[in-house]
């Protein structure tokens, strides 16, 4: 595999490798060893994803330059439209597609992927690469992540309350409390830390390294989910290939549909080209660490009954990495050709 490809797509390669490796490890771990890891002194291992999630979200928020937000606050409609599609239209689409899934874990997992907020870093990267207004994408990120402790539990409880005769119903208040501490507090602390002059300069100068560190920790989360949750379950009972294909196709369809709705709405409302590009990505991208946390954390209670719930989130994220890389590149190429023609 070429070094240049690895440098550019190391996260995606790592995602595939660690999911595969984690499943293999999980299938090989004896049941008694796994039980020890999840109780007593070994509970530290089981609780690690919760703390890793908080560190990741702090680092991502710390690396976000919110100084540009005043620009998008002067004309907030693009931000509101992108957030509406991301937080309302996508969950509705996920809810509608739950009925065709072949496994309850995939039903719940698809809804998790649909109801988590916008990505914290990638959306600005793709927006900037395509020549869009990254101030809009930044504010969309902060708005959806700030409200996710309300929005995500609402959609998850609404969509999953009837599964298995109500046995899958979630504790909404408990989930809101967990997300408040796991998502909102680290995000606020990360942005507050930037107000310290020395810390702000450090975040700006070392933004790529901070991003790589956060992505590396996300891969740790993924490996933990695959090895401690999904792998052991695969050993006792597998999942049909058809069910995997259906849920992955649904993830891709939802992402592309959200881009289409967001982009068409932005054009109809007369947004500038830069704002339309920001809406395109901000309305359709979903964050990975919060989804992995919801699908695997013992505090939330989803993983116990839905051991494969993490996979739709991984599928959604991998799909948007592929698709948005291609789309951002083509938008940038088209803009370059138009500039040359002019």
Tab-separated table of C-alpha atoms in Angstrom:
chain	number	residue	atom	x	y	z
A	1	UNK	CA	0.000	0.000	0.000
A	2	UNK	CA	1.589	3.336	-1.060
A	3	UNK	CA	2.938	5.528	1.750
A	4	UNK	CA	1.157	8.566	0.285
A	5	UNK	CA	-2.184	6.765	0.508
A	6	UNK	CA	-1.544	5.775	4.128
A	7	UNK	CA	-0.611	9.331	5.079
A	8	UNK	CA	-3.785	10.686	3.530
A	9	UNK	CA	-6.215	7.970	4.628
A	10	UNK	CA	-4.545	6.558	7.760
A	11	UNK	CA	-7.683	6.986	9.857
A	12	UNK	CA	-9.884	5.028	7.469
A	13	UNK	CA	-7.254	2.284	7.124
A	14	UNK	CA	-6.938	2.163	10.909
A	15	UNK	CA	-10.719	2.005	11.258
A	16	UNK	CA	-10.949	-1.054	9.015
A	17	UNK	CA	-7.920	-2.743	10.609
A	18	UNK	CA	-9.007	-2.179	14.204
A	19	UNK	CA	-12.613	-3.231	13.613
A	20	UNK	CA	-11.374	-6.457	12.009
A	21	UNK	CA	-8.700	-7.009	14.647
A	22	UNK	CA	-11.038	-6.115	17.493
A	23	UNK	CA	-13.662	-8.595	16.321
A	24	UNK	CA	-11.011	-11.321	16.084
A	25	UNK	CA	-9.732	-10.561	19.589
A	26	UNK	CA	-13.257	-10.422	20.984
A	27	UNK	CA	-14.156	-13.787	19.488
A	28	UNK	CA	-11.032	-15.313	21.056
A	29	UNK	CA	-11.453	-13.899	24.588
A	30	UNK	CA	-12.777	-16.574	26.990
A	31	UNK	CA	-16.105	-15.692	28.588
A	32	UNK	CA	-14.706	-15.883	32.141
A	33	UNK	CA	-11.893	-13.458	31.301
A	34	UNK	CA	-14.362	-11.033	29.757
A	35	UNK	CA	-16.548	-11.225	32.867
A	36	UNK	CA	-13.570	-10.326	35.073
A	37	UNK	CA	-12.760	-7.323	32.876
A	38	UNK	CA	-16.296	-6.027	33.240
A	39	UNK	CA	-16.512	-6.352	37.025
A	40	UNK	CA	-14.423	-5.572	40.096
A	41	UNK	CA	-11.005	-4.089	39.407
A	42	UNK	CA	-11.412	-4.908	35.737
A	43	UNK	CA	-14.277	-2.437	35.474
A	44	UNK	CA	-11.642	0.194	34.722
A	45	UNK	CA	-11.283	-1.411	31.293
A	46	UNK	CA	-15.031	-1.347	30.706
A	47	UNK	CA	-15.300	2.277	31.861
A	48	UNK	CA	-12.378	3.498	29.739
A	49	UNK	CA	-14.528	4.427	26.683
A	50	UNK	CA	-16.472	6.949	28.760
A	51	UNK	CA	-13.330	8.865	29.719
A	52	UNK	CA	-11.763	8.535	26.289
A	53	UNK	CA	-14.901	10.076	24.782
A	54	UNK	CA	-14.625	13.079	27.082
A	55	UNK	CA	-10.944	13.569	26.257
A	56	UNK	CA	-11.654	13.332	22.510
A	57	UNK	CA	-14.460	15.893	22.657
A	58	UNK	CA	-12.339	18.241	24.781
A	59	UNK	CA	-9.464	18.034	22.287
A	60	UNK	CA	-11.751	18.577	19.297
A	61	UNK	CA	-13.460	21.564	20.926
A	62	UNK	CA	-10.077	22.927	22.013
A	63	UNK	CA	-8.840	22.851	18.413
A	64	UNK	CA	-11.924	24.658	17.011
A	65	UNK	CA	-11.266	28.319	16.247
A	66	UNK	CA	-14.515	29.945	17.347
A	67	UNK	CA	-13.223	33.435	16.585
A	68	UNK	CA	-14.888	33.214	13.178
A	69	UNK	CA	-18.338	32.617	14.611
A	70	UNK	CA	-19.282	36.300	14.650
A	71	UNK	CA	-19.246	36.229	10.846
A	72	UNK	CA	-21.965	33.572	10.659
A	73	UNK	CA	-24.009	35.096	13.497
A	74	UNK	CA	-24.707	38.129	11.308
A	75	UNK	CA	-26.662	35.882	8.930
A	76	UNK	CA	-27.613	32.747	10.913
A	77	UNK	CA	-30.098	31.218	8.458
A	78	UNK	CA	-27.540	28.844	6.831
A	79	UNK	CA	-26.544	27.573	10.280
A	80	UNK	CA	-30.166	27.089	11.332
A	81	UNK	CA	-31.043	25.292	8.094
A	82	UNK	CA	-28.036	22.943	8.296
A	83	UNK	CA	-28.803	22.203	11.958
A	84	UNK	CA	-32.478	21.552	11.172
A	85	UNK	CA	-31.654	19.003	8.483
A	86	UNK	CA	-29.011	17.369	10.681
A	87	UNK	CA	-31.095	17.235	13.866
A	88	UNK	CA	-34.610	16.666	12.478
A	89	UNK	CA	-34.634	15.402	8.885
A	90	UNK	CA	-31.917	12.772	9.353
A	91	UNK	CA	-33.449	11.284	12.535
A	92	UNK	CA	-36.820	11.108	10.771
A	93	UNK	CA	-35.189	9.276	7.864
A	94	UNK	CA	-33.420	6.883	10.226
A	95	UNK	CA	-36.670	6.214	12.062
A	96	UNK	CA	-38.423	5.470	8.778
A	97	UNK	CA	-35.741	2.976	7.725
A	98	UNK	CA	-35.631	1.076	11.025
A	99	UNK	CA	-38.421	-1.231	9.873
A	100	UNK	CA	-36.404	-2.804	7.050
A	101	UNK	CA	-33.427	-3.780	9.229
A	102	UNK	CA	-32.775	-7.474	9.796
A	103	UNK	CA	-31.479	-7.156	13.351
A	104	UNK	CA	-32.654	-5.141	16.365
A	105	UNK	CA	-29.094	-4.015	17.079
A	106	UNK	CA	-28.991	-2.492	13.606
A	107	UNK	CA	-32.335	-0.789	14.160
A	108	UNK	CA	-31.050	0.886	17.310
A	109	UNK	CA	-27.604	1.510	15.818
A	110	UNK	CA	-29.034	3.191	12.730
A	111	UNK	CA	-31.078	5.473	14.959
A	112	UNK	CA	-28.004	6.318	17.028
A	113	UNK	CA	-26.101	7.257	13.867
A	114	UNK	CA	-29.031	9.375	12.695
A	115	UNK	CA	-29.581	11.251	15.950
A	116	UNK	CA	-26.050	12.180	17.057
A	117	UNK	CA	-24.827	15.725	16.229
A	118	UNK	CA	-22.610	17.015	13.442
A	119	UNK	CA	-18.909	16.161	13.396
A	120	UNK	CA	-16.641	18.385	15.472
A	121	UNK	CA	-13.722	18.689	13.085
A	122	UNK	CA	-14.280	16.932	9.757
A	123	UNK	CA	-17.112	19.203	8.621
A	124	UNK	CA	-14.865	22.262	8.705
A	125	UNK	CA	-12.071	20.369	6.942
A	126	UNK	CA	-14.313	19.354	4.027
A	127	UNK	CA	-16.010	22.760	3.908
A	128	UNK	CA	-12.663	24.526	3.712
A	129	UNK	CA	-11.342	22.048	1.140
A	130	UNK	CA	-14.357	22.685	-1.103
A	131	UNK	CA	-14.067	26.472	-0.763
A	132	UNK	CA	-17.032	26.956	1.569
A	133	UNK	CA	-17.697	29.208	4.550
A	134	UNK	CA	-16.179	27.357	7.493
A	135	UNK	CA	-17.679	29.894	9.931
A	136	UNK	CA	-21.085	28.392	9.091
A	137	UNK	CA	-19.814	24.845	9.569
A	138	UNK	CA	-18.185	25.763	12.893
A	139	UNK	CA	-21.375	27.231	14.312
A	140	UNK	CA	-23.409	24.275	13.020
A	141	UNK	CA	-21.003	21.992	14.843
A	142	UNK	CA	-21.234	23.894	18.117
A	143	UNK	CA	-25.018	24.318	17.942
A	144	UNK	CA	-25.813	20.656	17.258
A	145	UNK	CA	-23.300	19.380	19.815
A	146	UNK	CA	-24.510	21.805	22.480
A	147	UNK	CA	-28.115	20.669	22.015
A	148	UNK	CA	-27.396	16.958	21.582
A	149	UNK	CA	-28.068	16.140	25.233
A	150	UNK	CA	-31.679	17.123	24.483
A	151	UNK	CA	-32.059	16.160	20.814
A	152	UNK	CA	-30.398	12.726	20.805
A	153	UNK	CA	-32.288	11.209	23.789
A	154	UNK	CA	-35.567	12.552	22.376
A	155	UNK	CA	-35.166	10.797	19.025
A	156	UNK	CA	-33.712	7.587	20.448
A	157	UNK	CA	-36.492	7.156	22.968
A	158	UNK	CA	-39.188	8.048	20.436
A	159	UNK	CA	-37.897	5.584	17.849
A	160	UNK	CA	-36.921	2.652	20.082
A	161	UNK	CA	-39.670	2.694	22.725
A	162	UNK	CA	-41.710	0.016	20.899
A	163	UNK	CA	-38.895	-2.424	20.185
A	164	UNK	CA	-39.178	-5.835	21.851
A	165	UNK	CA	-42.493	-4.962	23.501
A	166	UNK	CA	-41.030	-1.894	25.141
A	167	UNK	CA	-37.979	-3.662	26.611
A	168	UNK	CA	-35.642	-1.466	24.612
A	169	UNK	CA	-37.083	1.761	25.979
A	170	UNK	CA	-34.335	4.040	27.202
A	171	UNK	CA	-34.091	6.117	30.347
A	172	UNK	CA	-34.324	9.564	28.766
A	173	UNK	CA	-33.432	11.588	31.848
A	174	UNK	CA	-30.467	9.350	32.592
A	175	UNK	CA	-29.227	9.616	29.009
A	176	UNK	CA	-29.604	13.400	29.055
A	177	UNK	CA	-27.570	13.567	32.249
A	178	UNK	CA	-24.857	11.288	30.856
A	179	UNK	CA	-24.618	13.277	27.619
A	180	UNK	CA	-24.549	16.538	29.558
A	181	UNK	CA	-21.395	15.433	31.361
A	182	UNK	CA	-19.860	13.408	28.536
A	183	UNK	CA	-20.461	15.861	25.662
A	184	UNK	CA	-21.513	19.357	26.690
A	185	UNK	CA	-19.100	19.849	29.602
A	186	UNK	CA	-15.947	18.757	27.672
A	187	UNK	CA	-17.018	20.891	24.691
A	188	UNK	CA	-17.505	23.992	26.850
A	189	UNK	CA	-14.240	23.365	28.714
A	190	UNK	CA	-12.382	22.936	25.425
A	191	UNK	CA	-13.660	26.256	24.097
A	192	UNK	CA	-13.075	27.963	27.467
A	193	UNK	CA	-9.459	26.786	27.492
A	194	UNK	CA	-8.878	28.653	24.219
A	195	UNK	CA	-9.629	31.908	26.036
A	196	UNK	CA	-6.305	31.545	27.862
A	197	UNK	CA	-3.877	33.328	25.492
A	198	UNK	CA	-1.062	30.788	25.777
A	199	UNK	CA	-3.469	27.861	25.398
A	200	UNK	CA	-5.161	29.506	22.413
A	201	UNK	CA	-1.819	29.953	20.658
A	202	UNK	CA	-0.894	26.359	21.427
A	203	UNK	CA	-4.200	25.103	19.986
A	204	UNK	CA	-3.698	27.129	16.807
A	205	UNK	CA	-0.059	26.140	16.301
A	206	UNK	CA	-0.597	22.452	17.050
A	207	UNK	CA	-4.074	21.962	15.582
A	208	UNK	CA	-3.031	19.113	13.227
A	209	UNK	CA	-1.322	17.208	16.064
A	210	UNK	CA	-4.308	17.706	18.363
A	211	UNK	CA	-6.595	16.404	15.625
A	212	UNK	CA	-4.404	13.342	15.061
A	213	UNK	CA	-4.368	12.629	18.802
A	214	UNK	CA	-8.167	12.858	18.967
A	215	UNK	CA	-8.570	10.590	15.945
A	216	UNK	CA	-6.140	8.096	17.459
A	217	UNK	CA	-8.232	7.967	20.626
A	218	UNK	CA	-11.354	7.409	18.508
A	219	UNK	CA	-9.645	4.347	17.034
A	220	UNK	CA	-9.038	3.120	20.595
A	221	UNK	CA	-12.782	3.511	21.228
A	222	UNK	CA	-13.574	1.547	18.083
A	223	UNK	CA	-11.196	-1.285	19.006
A	224	UNK	CA	-12.654	-1.462	22.516
A	225	UNK	CA	-16.192	-1.656	21.121
A	226	UNK	CA	-15.275	-4.369	18.626
A	227	UNK	CA	-13.249	-6.500	21.059
A	228	UNK	CA	-15.296	-6.148	24.256
A	229	UNK	CA	-18.847	-5.892	22.867
A	230	UNK	CA	-19.344	-7.090	19.309
A	231	UNK	CA	-16.650	-9.788	19.110
A	232	UNK	CA	-17.900	-11.901	22.032
A	233	UNK	CA	-21.446	-11.637	20.671
A	234	UNK	CA	-20.329	-12.817	17.223
A	235	UNK	CA	-18.898	-15.914	18.899
A	236	UNK	CA	-22.317	-16.890	20.244
A	237	UNK	CA	-24.468	-15.740	17.320
A	238	UNK	CA	-23.599	-14.069	14.050
A	239	UNK	CA	-25.339	-11.514	11.860
A	240	UNK	CA	-26.553	-12.238	8.328
A	241	UNK	CA	-24.581	-10.617	5.520
A	242	UNK	CA	-27.842	-9.354	4.035
A	243	UNK	CA	-28.654	-7.434	7.214
A	244	UNK	CA	-25.214	-5.804	7.123
A	245	UNK	CA	-25.671	-4.809	3.475
A	246	UNK	CA	-29.100	-3.294	4.165
A	247	UNK	CA	-28.019	-1.160	7.120
A	248	UNK	CA	-24.887	0.043	5.305
A	249	UNK	CA	-26.956	1.003	2.268
A	250	UNK	CA	-29.348	2.888	4.559
A	251	UNK	CA	-26.447	4.830	6.098
A	252	UNK	CA	-25.242	5.856	2.649
A	253	UNK	CA	-28.735	6.782	1.436
A	254	UNK	CA	-29.434	8.904	4.526
A	255	UNK	CA	-26.154	10.775	4.158
A	256	UNK	CA	-26.661	11.511	0.461
A	257	UNK	CA	-30.319	12.424	0.967
A	258	UNK	CA	-29.385	14.895	3.712
A	259	UNK	CA	-26.789	16.488	1.441
A	260	UNK	CA	-29.392	16.780	-1.305
A	261	UNK	CA	-32.059	18.293	0.955
A	262	UNK	CA	-29.571	20.646	2.581
A	263	UNK	CA	-28.092	21.747	-0.737
A	264	UNK	CA	-31.429	22.251	-2.514
A	265	UNK	CA	-32.871	24.161	0.428
A	266	UNK	CA	-29.803	26.389	0.574
A	267	UNK	CA	-30.140	27.151	-3.139
A	268	UNK	CA	-33.869	27.899	-2.869
A	269	UNK	CA	-33.215	30.285	0.022
A	270	UNK	CA	-30.631	32.155	-2.017
A	271	UNK	CA	-27.548	31.450	0.107
A	272	UNK	CA	-24.145	32.389	-1.262
A	273	UNK	CA	-22.016	29.693	-2.898
A	274	UNK	CA	-19.744	29.520	0.169
A	275	UNK	CA	-22.714	29.128	2.517
A	276	UNK	CA	-24.300	26.455	0.288
A	277	UNK	CA	-21.124	24.394	0.469
A	278	UNK	CA	-21.033	24.696	4.265
A	279	UNK	CA	-24.678	23.619	4.503
A	280	UNK	CA	-23.992	20.672	2.197
A	281	UNK	CA	-21.546	19.137	4.664
A	282	UNK	CA	-22.961	20.511	7.926
A	283	UNK	CA	-26.430	19.134	7.251
A	284	UNK	CA	-25.265	15.582	6.537
A	285	UNK	CA	-22.220	14.668	8.632
A	286	UNK	CA	-22.475	12.786	11.935
A	287	UNK	CA	-19.901	12.565	14.715
A	288	UNK	CA	-18.301	9.223	15.579
A	289	UNK	CA	-17.179	9.464	19.253
A	290	UNK	CA	-20.624	10.307	20.656
A	291	UNK	CA	-22.212	7.524	18.604
A	292	UNK	CA	-19.649	4.980	19.791
A	293	UNK	CA	-20.152	6.154	23.374
A	294	UNK	CA	-23.936	5.736	23.181
A	295	UNK	CA	-23.700	2.320	21.541
A	296	UNK	CA	-21.101	0.852	23.907
A	297	UNK	CA	-21.289	2.618	27.285
A	298	UNK	CA	-22.580	0.653	30.253
A	299	UNK	CA	-23.999	3.899	31.652
A	300	UNK	CA	-26.470	4.236	28.770
A	301	UNK	CA	-27.662	0.626	28.715
A	302	UNK	CA	-27.972	0.162	24.951
A	303	UNK	CA	-25.069	-2.269	24.486
A	304	UNK	CA	-26.464	-4.961	26.796
A	305	UNK	CA	-29.465	-5.686	24.544
A	306	UNK	CA	-27.979	-4.441	21.260
A	307	UNK	CA	-24.346	-5.619	21.009
A	308	UNK	CA	-24.013	-4.729	17.311
A	309	UNK	CA	-25.454	-1.223	17.671
A	310	UNK	CA	-22.023	0.342	17.190
A	311	UNK	CA	-21.639	-0.945	13.619
A	312	UNK	CA	-24.129	1.353	11.837
A	313	UNK	CA	-22.275	4.298	13.396
A	314	UNK	CA	-18.976	2.982	12.042
A	315	UNK	CA	-20.585	2.366	8.649
A	316	UNK	CA	-22.058	5.864	8.533
A	317	UNK	CA	-18.730	7.445	9.420
A	318	UNK	CA	-16.733	5.383	6.932
A	319	UNK	CA	-19.270	6.155	4.195
A	320	UNK	CA	-19.178	9.898	4.806
A	321	UNK	CA	-15.369	9.852	4.783
A	322	UNK	CA	-15.361	8.271	1.317
A	323	UNK	CA	-18.262	10.236	-0.152
A	324	UNK	CA	-17.365	13.663	1.208
A	325	UNK	CA	-13.730	13.350	0.167
A	326	UNK	CA	-14.875	12.785	-3.417
A	327	UNK	CA	-17.544	15.515	-3.340
A	328	UNK	CA	-15.282	18.134	-1.740
A	329	UNK	CA	-12.580	17.382	-4.289
A	330	UNK	CA	-14.959	17.726	-7.232
A	331	UNK	CA	-16.398	21.002	-5.915
A	332	UNK	CA	-12.875	22.385	-5.524
A	333	UNK	CA	-11.891	21.203	-9.027
A	334	UNK	CA	-15.001	22.763	-10.563
A	335	UNK	CA	-14.314	26.080	-8.832
A	336	UNK	CA	-10.720	26.000	-10.064
A	337	UNK	CA	-11.850	25.336	-13.642
A	338	UNK	CA	-14.350	28.202	-13.462
A	339	UNK	CA	-11.651	30.554	-12.168
A	340	UNK	CA	-9.324	29.557	-15.001
A	341	UNK	CA	-12.086	30.042	-17.574
A	342	UNK	CA	-12.822	33.511	-16.194
